[in-house]
PDB file of C-alpha atoms in Angstrom:
ATOM      1  CA  MET E 119     244.949  43.448 125.356  1.00 52.00           C
ATOM      2  CA  PRO E 120     244.987  41.647 122.790  1.00 50.00           C
ATOM      3  CA  ALA E 121     241.561  38.936 123.405  1.00 49.00           C
ATOM      4  CA  GLU E 122     243.441  35.383 123.391  1.00 55.00           C
ATOM      5  CA  THR E 123     245.905  37.659 126.608  1.00 83.00           C
ATOM      6  CA  SER E 124     242.863  38.806 128.917  1.00 91.00           C
ATOM      7  CA  PRO E 125     241.837  38.200 131.833  1.00 95.00           C
ATOM      8  CA  VAL E 126     238.917  36.028 132.704  1.00 93.00           C
ATOM      9  CA  LEU E 127     236.974  36.664 134.740  1.00 93.00           C
ATOM     10  CA  TRP E 128     234.915  33.572 136.454  1.00 87.00           C
ATOM     11  CA  HIS E 129     232.065  35.194 137.647  1.00 81.00           C
ATOM     12  CA  ILE E 130     228.026  34.959 139.210  1.00 80.00           C
ATOM     13  CA  LYS E 131     226.302  37.544 138.377  1.00 78.00           C
ATOM     14  CA  VAL E 132     223.962  38.844 141.310  1.00 78.00           C
ATOM     15  CA  SER E 133     227.035  37.919 143.307  1.00 84.00           C
ATOM     16  CA  ASN E 134     228.268  40.785 146.640  1.00 91.00           C
ATOM     17  CA  PHE E 135     231.999  39.210 146.565  1.00 92.00           C
ATOM     18  CA  ASN E 136     231.367  38.836 142.365  1.00 91.00           C
ATOM     19  CA  GLU E 137     230.227  42.008 141.839  1.00 95.00           C
ATOM     20  CA  LYS E 138     233.363  43.544 144.386  1.00 97.00           C
ATOM     21  CA  VAL E 139     235.926  42.039 141.443  1.00 96.00           C
ATOM     22  CA  ARG E 140     234.057  43.159 138.354  1.00 95.00           C
ATOM     23  CA  TRP E 141     233.986  47.077 139.473  1.00 98.00           C
ATOM     24  CA  ALA E 142     238.101  46.609 140.927  1.00 98.00           C
ATOM     25  CA  LEU E 143     238.393  45.796 136.678  1.00 97.00           C
ATOM     26  CA  ASP E 144     235.516  48.319 135.679  1.00 97.00           C
ATOM     27  CA  TYR E 145     236.880  50.665 137.490  1.00 98.00           C
ATOM     28  CA  LYS E 146     241.210  50.297 136.492  1.00 98.00           C
ATOM     29  CA  GLY E 147     239.109  49.789 133.270  1.00 97.00           C
ATOM     30  CA  ILE E 148     240.548  46.378 132.328  1.00 97.00           C
ATOM     31  CA  ARG E 149     239.259  44.958 129.701  1.00 96.00           C
ATOM     32  CA  HIS E 150     238.293  41.426 130.536  1.00 95.00           C
ATOM     33  CA  ILE E 151     236.627  38.171 129.000  1.00 94.00           C
ATOM     34  CA  ARG E 152     233.541  36.895 131.682  1.00 92.00           C
ATOM     35  CA  ARG E 153     231.870  33.691 132.158  1.00 88.00           C
ATOM     36  CA  ASP E 154     229.368  32.304 133.473  1.00 80.00           C
ATOM     37  CA  PRO E 155     228.866  28.872 134.593  1.00 73.00           C
ATOM     38  CA  LEU E 156     225.675  26.827 135.990  1.00 68.00           C
ATOM     39  CA  PRO E 157     224.983  27.633 138.986  1.00 65.00           C
ATOM     40  CA  GLY E 158     226.006  25.195 141.502  1.00 55.00           C
ATOM     41  CA  ALA E 159     228.430  23.998 138.603  1.00 50.00           C
ATOM     42  CA  HIS E 160     230.689  26.905 139.694  1.00 50.00           C
ATOM     43  CA  MET E 161     232.176  25.229 142.833  1.00 53.00           C
ATOM     44  CA  LEU E 162     233.801  22.218 141.024  1.00 51.00           C
ATOM     45  CA  VAL E 163     235.388  25.310 138.469  1.00 50.00           C
ATOM     46  CA  ALA E 164     236.736  26.470 140.858  1.00 47.00           C
ATOM     47  CA  LEU E 165     238.745  23.894 141.838  1.00 49.00           C
ATOM     48  CA  VAL E 166     239.509  23.125 138.886  1.00 49.00           C
ATOM     49  CA  LEU E 167     240.923  26.981 138.054  1.00 54.00           C
ATOM     50  CA  THR E 168     242.862  27.399 140.844  1.00 51.00           C
ATOM     51  CA  ARG E 169     243.436  24.034 142.628  1.00 51.00           C
ATOM     52  CA  ARG E 170     242.452  25.141 146.324  1.00 60.00           C
ATOM     53  CA  VAL E 171     239.442  27.293 146.508  1.00 60.00           C
ATOM     54  CA  ALA E 172     235.551  26.006 145.378  1.00 47.00           C
ATOM     55  CA  THR E 173     234.108  29.620 145.200  1.00 68.00           C
ATOM     56  CA  PHE E 174     233.317  32.267 142.648  1.00 68.00           C
ATOM     57  CA  PRO E 175     235.206  34.982 141.578  1.00 88.00           C
ATOM     58  CA  VAL E 176     238.227  33.257 140.318  1.00 86.00           C
ATOM     59  CA  LEU E 177     240.411  36.221 137.667  1.00 93.00           C
ATOM     60  CA  GLU E 178     242.563  34.072 134.805  1.00 92.00           C
ATOM     61  CA  LEU E 179     245.622  36.857 135.047  1.00 94.00           C
ATOM     62  CA  ASP E 180     249.323  36.708 133.621  1.00 92.00           C
ATOM     63  CA  GLY E 181     248.349  32.499 133.917  1.00 90.00           C
ATOM     64  CA  ARG E 182     247.374  32.680 137.140  1.00 89.00           C
ATOM     65  CA  ALA E 183     244.697  31.484 138.516  1.00 86.00           C
ATOM     66  CA  ILE E 184     243.727  33.772 141.279  1.00 91.00           C
ATOM     67  CA  GLY E 185     240.920  33.236 143.983  1.00 84.00           C
ATOM     68  CA  ASP E 186     240.037  35.701 146.894  1.00 90.00           C
ATOM     69  CA  THR E 187     238.359  38.922 146.364  1.00 95.00           C
ATOM     70  CA  THR E 188     240.975  40.468 148.419  1.00 96.00           C
ATOM     71  CA  ARG E 189     243.677  38.708 146.439  1.00 95.00           C
ATOM     72  CA  ILE E 190     242.479  39.534 142.871  1.00 96.00           C
ATOM     73  CA  ILE E 191     242.187  43.588 144.016  1.00 98.00           C
ATOM     74  CA  ALA E 192     245.887  43.125 145.133  1.00 98.00           C
ATOM     75  CA  ALA E 193     247.050  41.891 142.227  1.00 97.00           C
ATOM     76  CA  LEU E 194     244.567  44.007 139.713  1.00 98.00           C
ATOM     77  CA  GLU E 195     246.900  47.193 141.855  1.00 98.00           C
ATOM     78  CA  GLN E 196     250.267  45.618 140.923  1.00 97.00           C
ATOM     79  CA  ARG E 197     249.924  44.408 137.612  1.00 97.00           C
ATOM     80  CA  PHE E 198     247.334  47.552 136.297  1.00 97.00           C
ATOM     81  CA  PRO E 199     248.586  50.191 138.523  1.00 97.00           C
ATOM     82  CA  ASP E 200     246.400  52.974 137.899  1.00 97.00           C
ATOM     83  CA  PRO E 201     243.977  54.474 138.333  1.00 98.00           C
ATOM     84  CA  PRO E 202     244.376  52.887 141.972  1.00 98.00           C
ATOM     85  CA  LEU E 203     242.484  51.489 144.206  1.00 99.00           C
ATOM     86  CA  TYR E 204     244.670  51.865 147.487  1.00 99.00           C
ATOM     87  CA  PRO E 205     246.278  55.018 148.670  1.00 98.00           C
ATOM     88  CA  ALA E 206     249.889  56.229 148.584  1.00 97.00           C
ATOM     89  CA  GLU E 207     250.646  57.020 152.212  1.00 98.00           C
ATOM     90  CA  PRO E 208     251.002  53.509 154.189  1.00 98.00           C
ATOM     91  CA  ASP E 209     248.747  54.611 157.166  1.00 98.00           C
ATOM     92  CA  GLN E 210     245.959  55.246 155.182  1.00 98.00           C
ATOM     93  CA  ARG E 211     246.263  52.269 152.944  1.00 98.00           C
ATOM     94  CA  ARG E 212     246.262  49.859 156.746  1.00 99.00           C
ATOM     95  CA  ARG E 213     243.179  51.566 156.933  1.00 99.00           C
ATOM     96  CA  ALA E 214     241.692  50.993 153.989  1.00 99.00           C
ATOM     97  CA  LEU E 215     243.264  47.051 153.819  1.00 99.00           C
ATOM     98  CA  GLU E 216     241.361  46.876 157.188  1.00 99.00           C
ATOM     99  CA  LEU E 217     238.579  47.970 156.444  1.00 99.00           C
ATOM    100  CA  GLU E 218     237.633  45.652 153.569  1.00 98.00           C
ATOM    101  CA  GLU E 219     238.597  42.981 155.938  1.00 98.00           C
ATOM    102  CA  PHE E 220     236.510  44.057 157.974  1.00 98.00           C
ATOM    103  CA  PHE E 221     233.918  44.316 155.076  1.00 98.00           C
ATOM    104  CA  ASP E 222     234.494  41.016 153.836  1.00 97.00           C
ATOM    105  CA  GLU E 223     233.819  39.064 157.057  1.00 96.00           C
ATOM    106  CA  ASN E 224     231.234  41.191 158.286  1.00 97.00           C
ATOM    107  CA  LEU E 225     229.115  42.465 156.070  1.00 98.00           C
ATOM    108  CA  GLY E 226     229.152  40.368 152.559  1.00 96.00           C
ATOM    109  CA  HIS E 227     228.660  37.644 153.822  1.00 95.00           C
ATOM    110  CA  ASP E 228     225.615  38.249 156.175  1.00 97.00           C
ATOM    111  CA  VAL E 229     224.305  40.381 153.363  1.00 97.00           C
ATOM    112  CA  ARG E 230     224.167  36.524 151.201  1.00 93.00           C
ATOM    113  CA  ARG E 231     223.185  35.365 153.812  1.00 95.00           C
ATOM    114  CA  VAL E 232     219.738  37.161 155.030  1.00 97.00           C
ATOM    115  CA  ALA E 233     219.177  37.325 150.992  1.00 93.00           C
ATOM    116  CA  PHE E 234     219.782  34.259 150.929  1.00 91.00           C
ATOM    117  CA  TRP E 235     217.119  33.499 154.081  1.00 95.00           C
ATOM    118  CA  GLU E 236     214.467  35.757 152.817  1.00 96.00           C
ATOM    119  CA  LEU E 237     214.760  34.778 148.648  1.00 90.00           C
ATOM    120  CA  LEU E 238     215.034  30.332 149.615  1.00 91.00           C
ATOM    121  CA  ARG E 239     211.831  30.525 151.856  1.00 92.00           C
ATOM    122  CA  GLU E 240     209.953  31.900 148.656  1.00 91.00           C
ATOM    123  CA  PRO E 241     210.664  29.097 145.949  1.00 89.00           C
ATOM    124  CA  GLU E 242     208.071  30.196 143.985  1.00 90.00           C
ATOM    125  CA  PHE E 243     209.100  33.872 144.112  1.00 88.00           C
ATOM    126  CA  VAL E 244     212.541  32.101 142.578  1.00 86.00           C
ATOM    127  CA  ARG E 245     211.357  30.460 139.902  1.00 87.00           C
ATOM    128  CA  SER E 246     208.934  32.738 138.224  1.00 83.00           C
ATOM    129  CA  ARG E 247     212.321  34.737 138.288  1.00 80.00           C
ATOM    130  CA  ALA E 248     215.085  33.032 137.598  1.00 77.00           C
ATOM    131  CA  GLU E 249     215.958  33.789 134.143  1.00 75.00           C
ATOM    132  CA  GLU E 250     215.461  37.329 134.927  1.00 74.00           C
ATOM    133  CA  ILE E 251     217.879  36.484 138.092  1.00 70.00           C
ATOM    134  CA  THR E 252     220.660  34.759 135.679  1.00 71.00           C
ATOM    135  CA  THR E 253     219.981  33.726 132.019  1.00 72.00           C
ATOM    136  CA  PRO E 254     217.150  31.617 130.066  1.00 78.00           C
ATOM    137  CA  ARG E 255     219.310  29.411 129.924  1.00 78.00           C
ATOM    138  CA  GLN E 256     220.942  29.067 134.118  1.00 76.00           C
ATOM    139  CA  GLY E 257     216.850  29.824 135.038  1.00 79.00           C
ATOM    140  CA  ARG E 258     215.539  27.401 133.293  1.00 84.00           C
ATOM    141  CA  PHE E 259     218.083  24.801 135.278  1.00 80.00           C
ATOM    142  CA  LEU E 260     217.739  26.808 138.789  1.00 80.00           C
ATOM    143  CA  LYS E 261     213.890  26.386 137.887  1.00 84.00           C
ATOM    144  CA  ALA E 262     214.590  21.447 137.657  1.00 85.00           C
ATOM    145  CA  THR E 263     217.219  21.935 140.272  1.00 83.00           C
ATOM    146  CA  LEU E 264     216.387  24.193 143.040  1.00 86.00           C
ATOM    147  CA  PRO E 265     215.019  21.720 146.377  1.00 90.00           C
ATOM    148  CA  VAL E 266     218.872  20.570 146.074  1.00 87.00           C
ATOM    149  CA  MET E 267     220.627  23.676 145.239  1.00 84.00           C
ATOM    150  CA  THR E 268     218.291  25.176 148.428  1.00 88.00           C
ATOM    151  CA  ALA E 269     219.224  22.540 150.545  1.00 89.00           C
ATOM    152  CA  MET E 270     223.242  22.889 149.340  1.00 84.00           C
ATOM    153  CA  LEU E 271     223.514  26.852 150.030  1.00 86.00           C
ATOM    154  CA  TYR E 272     221.545  26.551 153.019  1.00 90.00           C
ATOM    155  CA  ARG E 273     224.762  24.003 154.317  1.00 88.00           C
ATOM    156  CA  ARG E 274     227.440  25.380 152.491  1.00 85.00           C
ATOM    157  CA  TYR E 275     226.358  28.515 154.002  1.00 84.00           C
ATOM    158  CA  SER E 276     225.234  28.223 157.314  1.00 90.00           C
ATOM    159  CA  ILE E 277     221.838  29.325 156.849  1.00 94.00           C
ATOM    160  CA  ASN E 278     218.309  29.136 158.707  1.00 96.00           C
ATOM    161  CA  GLN E 279     216.803  31.138 160.547  1.00 96.00           C
ATOM    162  CA  GLN E 280     218.683  31.691 163.160  1.00 97.00           C
ATOM    163  CA  SER E 281     221.912  32.768 161.654  1.00 97.00           C
ATOM    164  CA  ALA E 282     220.382  34.292 159.162  1.00 97.00           C
ATOM    165  CA  ALA E 283     218.666  36.983 162.344  1.00 98.00           C
ATOM    166  CA  GLN E 284     222.089  37.025 163.770  1.00 98.00           C
ATOM    167  CA  SER E 285     223.290  38.455 160.647  1.00 98.00           C
ATOM    168  CA  LEU E 286     220.940  41.298 159.896  1.00 98.00           C
ATOM    169  CA  LEU E 287     222.264  42.843 163.352  1.00 98.00           C
ATOM    170  CA  LYS E 288     225.844  42.466 161.988  1.00 98.00           C
ATOM    171  CA  VAL E 289     224.593  43.711 158.701  1.00 98.00           C
ATOM    172  CA  ARG E 290     222.737  46.728 160.720  1.00 99.00           C
ATOM    173  CA  ALA E 291     225.307  47.373 162.106  1.00 98.00           C
ATOM    174  CA  ALA E 292     228.454  47.607 159.714  1.00 98.00           C
ATOM    175  CA  MET E 293     226.037  49.839 157.659  1.00 98.00           C
ATOM    176  CA  ARG E 294     226.170  51.901 161.338  1.00 98.00           C
ATOM    177  CA  LEU E 295     230.281  52.127 161.698  1.00 98.00           C
ATOM    178  CA  ILE E 296     229.863  53.396 157.318  1.00 99.00           C
ATOM    179  CA  GLU E 297     227.823  55.629 158.446  1.00 98.00           C
ATOM    180  CA  GLU E 298     230.130  56.989 161.760  1.00 98.00           C
ATOM    181  CA  VAL E 299     233.113  56.272 159.521  1.00 98.00           C
ATOM    182  CA  LEU E 300     232.045  58.967 157.116  1.00 98.00           C
ATOM    183  CA  ALA E 301     231.171  61.856 159.709  1.00 96.00           C
ATOM    184  CA  GLY E 302     229.428  63.602 157.342  1.00 94.00           C
ATOM    185  CA  GLY E 303     232.405  63.221 154.085  1.00 96.00           C
ATOM    186  CA  GLU E 304     232.419  61.559 151.215  1.00 97.00           C
ATOM    187  CA  TYR E 305     235.098  58.951 151.829  1.00 98.00           C
ATOM    188  CA  LEU E 306     235.637  56.030 154.244  1.00 99.00           C
ATOM    189  CA  VAL E 307     239.064  56.232 153.877  1.00 98.00           C
ATOM    190  CA  GLY E 308     241.548  59.566 153.265  1.00 96.00           C
ATOM    191  CA  GLU E 309     239.928  62.257 150.426  1.00 96.00           C
ATOM    192  CA  ARG E 310     239.541  59.635 147.264  1.00 98.00           C
ATOM    193  CA  PHE E 311     237.759  56.291 146.640  1.00 99.00           C
ATOM    194  CA  THR E 312     239.224  53.587 147.686  1.00 99.00           C
ATOM    195  CA  VAL E 313     239.235  49.663 147.885  1.00 99.00           C
ATOM    196  CA  ALA E 314     237.437  50.498 151.028  1.00 99.00           C
ATOM    197  CA  ASP E 315     234.587  52.327 149.221  1.00 99.00           C
ATOM    198  CA  LEU E 316     234.574  49.642 146.875  1.00 99.00           C
ATOM    199  CA  THR E 317     233.993  47.244 149.274  1.00 99.00           C
ATOM    200  CA  GLY E 318     231.480  48.791 151.379  1.00 99.00           C
ATOM    201  CA  ALA E 319     229.322  49.643 148.768  1.00 98.00           C
ATOM    202  CA  ALA E 320     229.608  46.618 146.278  1.00 97.00           C
ATOM    203  CA  LEU E 321     229.078  43.939 149.156  1.00 98.00           C
ATOM    204  CA  LEU E 322     225.917  46.273 149.517  1.00 98.00           C
ATOM    205  CA  ALA E 323     224.519  46.577 146.427  1.00 95.00           C
ATOM    206  CA  PRO E 324     222.135  43.766 145.904  1.00 92.00           C
ATOM    207  CA  ILE E 325     220.244  44.694 148.510  1.00 94.00           C
ATOM    208  CA  ILE E 326     220.410  48.539 148.573  1.00 96.00           C
ATOM    209  CA  ALA E 327     220.183  47.966 144.364  1.00 94.00           C
ATOM    210  CA  PRO E 328     221.680  51.430 143.664  1.00 95.00           C
ATOM    211  CA  PRO E 329     220.621  52.096 138.769  1.00 93.00           C
ATOM    212  CA  GLU E 330     224.459  50.545 138.119  1.00 94.00           C
ATOM    213  CA  PHE E 331     224.639  47.293 139.829  1.00 92.00           C
ATOM    214  CA  PRO E 332     225.030  45.569 136.967  1.00 86.00           C
ATOM    215  CA  TYR E 333     223.026  42.285 136.436  1.00 78.00           C
ATOM    216  CA  GLY E 334     219.554  42.066 138.843  1.00 66.00           C
ATOM    217  CA  GLY E 335     219.267  45.082 140.837  1.00 64.00           C
ATOM    218  CA  HIS E 336     215.582  46.555 139.420  1.00 72.00           C
ATOM    219  CA  LEU E 337     213.736  43.274 139.633  1.00 75.00           C
ATOM    220  CA  PRO E 338     211.246  43.318 142.480  1.00 84.00           C
ATOM    221  CA  LEU E 339     212.202  41.190 145.677  1.00 89.00           C
ATOM    222  CA  PRO E 340     209.593  38.805 148.040  1.00 90.00           C
ATOM    223  CA  PRO E 341     207.673  40.911 150.268  1.00 93.00           C
ATOM    224  CA  ARG E 342     210.248  39.607 153.529  1.00 95.00           C
ATOM    225  CA  LEU E 343     213.128  40.709 151.849  1.00 95.00           C
ATOM    226  CA  GLN E 344     211.343  44.089 149.977  1.00 96.00           C
ATOM    227  CA  GLU E 345     210.326  45.013 154.081  1.00 97.00           C
ATOM    228  CA  ILE E 346     214.287  44.281 155.426  1.00 97.00           C
ATOM    229  CA  ALA E 347     215.507  46.123 151.785  1.00 96.00           C
ATOM    230  CA  ASP E 348     213.451  48.995 152.328  1.00 97.00           C
ATOM    231  CA  GLU E 349     214.968  49.922 155.959  1.00 98.00           C
ATOM    232  CA  LEU E 350     218.228  49.745 155.562  1.00 98.00           C
ATOM    233  CA  ARG E 351     217.664  51.440 151.766  1.00 98.00           C
ATOM    234  CA  ALA E 352     216.468  54.393 154.581  1.00 98.00           C
ATOM    235  CA  LEU E 353     219.563  55.139 156.670  1.00 98.00           C
ATOM    236  CA  PRO E 354     222.673  56.973 155.649  1.00 98.00           C
ATOM    237  CA  ALA E 355     224.814  54.373 154.533  1.00 98.00           C
ATOM    238  CA  ALA E 356     222.666  53.542 151.837  1.00 98.00           C
ATOM    239  CA  GLU E 357     222.492  56.975 150.703  1.00 98.00           C
ATOM    240  CA  TRP E 358     226.461  56.709 150.386  1.00 99.00           C
ATOM    241  CA  VAL E 359     226.238  53.276 148.377  1.00 98.00           C
ATOM    242  CA  LEU E 360     223.791  55.438 146.215  1.00 98.00           C
ATOM    243  CA  ARG E 361     225.937  58.170 145.921  1.00 98.00           C
ATOM    244  CA  THR E 362     229.535  56.161 145.428  1.00 99.00           C
ATOM    245  CA  TYR E 363     227.835  54.320 142.391  1.00 98.00           C
ATOM    246  CA  ALA E 364     226.746  57.414 140.915  1.00 98.00           C
ATOM    247  CA  ARG E 365     230.456  58.702 140.790  1.00 98.00           C
ATOM    248  CA  HIS E 366     232.337  55.749 141.120  1.00 98.00           C
ATOM    249  CA  ARG E 367     230.707  52.455 138.892  1.00 97.00           C
ATOM    250  CA  PRO E 368     232.582  53.072 135.392  1.00 95.00           C
ATOM    251  CA  ARG E 369     231.093  51.217 132.325  1.00 91.00           C
ATOM    252  CA  SER E 370     232.038  47.800 132.113  1.00 93.00           C
ATOM    253  CA  ALA E 371     235.564  46.977 130.485  1.00 94.00           C
ATOM    254  CA  GLU E 372     234.114  43.499 129.468  1.00 93.00           C
ATOM    255  CA  ILE E 373     235.564  42.343 125.879  1.00 92.00           C
ATOM    256  CA  GLY E 374     231.753  42.973 124.035  1.00 82.00           C
ATOM    257  CA  ALA E 375     229.646  44.619 126.125  1.00 61.00           C
ATOM    258  CA  GLU E 376     230.070  47.723 124.466  1.00 51.00           C
ATOM    259  CA  THR E 377     227.643  44.709 121.694  1.00 41.00           C
ATOM    260  CA  LEU E 378     225.225  44.111 123.164  1.00 38.00           C
ATOM    261  CA  SER E 379     224.671  47.996 124.831  1.00 40.00           C
ATOM    262  CA  GLU E 380     224.010  49.120 121.416  1.00 39.00           C
ATOM    263  CA  ALA E 381     221.469  46.790 120.777  1.00 35.00           C
ATOM    264  CA  SER E 382     220.032  47.420 123.780  1.00 36.00           C
ATOM    265  CA  SER E 383     219.567  50.856 122.484  1.00 37.00           C
ATOM    266  CA  GLU E 384     218.587  50.109 119.172  1.00 36.00           C
ATOM    267  CA  ASN E 385     215.780  47.870 121.379  1.00 33.00           C
ATOM    268  CA  GLY E 386     214.643  50.901 123.258  1.00 36.00           C
ATOM    269  CA  ALA E 387     216.311  50.294 126.271  1.00 32.00           C
ATOM    270  CA  THR E 388     218.835  51.534 128.307  1.00 32.00           C
ATOM    271  CA  PRO E 389     221.659  50.285 129.082  1.00 33.00           C
ATOM    272  CA  VAL E 390     223.187  49.639 132.839  1.00 32.00           C
ATOM    273  CA  SER E 391     226.264  52.278 131.177  1.00 32.00           C
ATOM    274  CA  ASP E 392     224.072  54.897 130.639  1.00 31.00           C
ATOM    275  CA  HIS E 393     223.208  55.208 134.105  1.00 30.00           C
ATOM    276  CA  VAL E 394     227.137  56.061 135.074  1.00 29.00           C
ATOM    277  CA  ASP E 395     228.565  59.095 135.344  1.00 27.00           C
ATOM    278  CA  ALA E 396     231.851  57.455 135.665  1.00 29.00           C
ATOM    279  CA  GLY E 397     234.630  58.649 137.261  1.00 30.00           C
ATOM    280  CA  ARG E 398     238.203  33.650 154.689  1.00 43.00           C
ATOM    281  CA  SER E 399     237.950  32.940 151.255  1.00 46.00           C
ATOM    282  CA  HIS E 400     236.097  36.534 150.339  1.00 54.00           C
ATOM    283  CA  ALA E 401     233.811  35.025 148.002  1.00 54.00           C
ATOM    284  CA  GLY E 402     230.578  33.477 146.606  1.00 57.00           C
TER     285      GLY E 402
END
């Protein structure tokens, strides 16, 4: 697909919902362009593109701007059916879509709320890591506007001590459910990787930090968030996340990713892709 007609993904690098769509694009090998505007400005970009939602990710595909992760993956399944993320068998497909919806509503938002609550209580930590979490330009912007951004995020995502505590309970419950559904197996539905596995693993990735998570998974955490991460990483579902990433998170299909990977190798760094054994608005 020529670059001028390639899909364009507007995303936030460290967001779990954005990782869900990145993974779908990469899994299907869909060559695409990525754009990551300044924090806060992404809401205006989303509104301009979709005329209906103020959240990322947004995917521009075949002249449309799609602004919900479930809708984006549905569009990708229709436009690029192979390799499939939806099971062919009707009952399995229904179950996979049910689990996708469950994880979106009872895991993804809650992982985000817990992480933001703990991170934003440590403003000096955020400032010290801002350029690593985002980009140098975005990091400078984030450091300069952190009090305003904190207030906006607290209001937008209903973040407070009580809601964060409730969200942590929901994350634990969702991880127990994953363990129960797996029942010692490798996949949540049937005998192959589906949208259910992708969604559950992607939404947990920022806190479980598999090596293949492309943005920010290697960064240190503030003490309380590190305690929470250590607790969750000790659960069986976390081991499943690590295995799922190792087996099914392929190299980036972003246009230009090869050049970045080669540059990293020449500088002595190990590209993220080299770790890989390839094989409500749900957004941020």
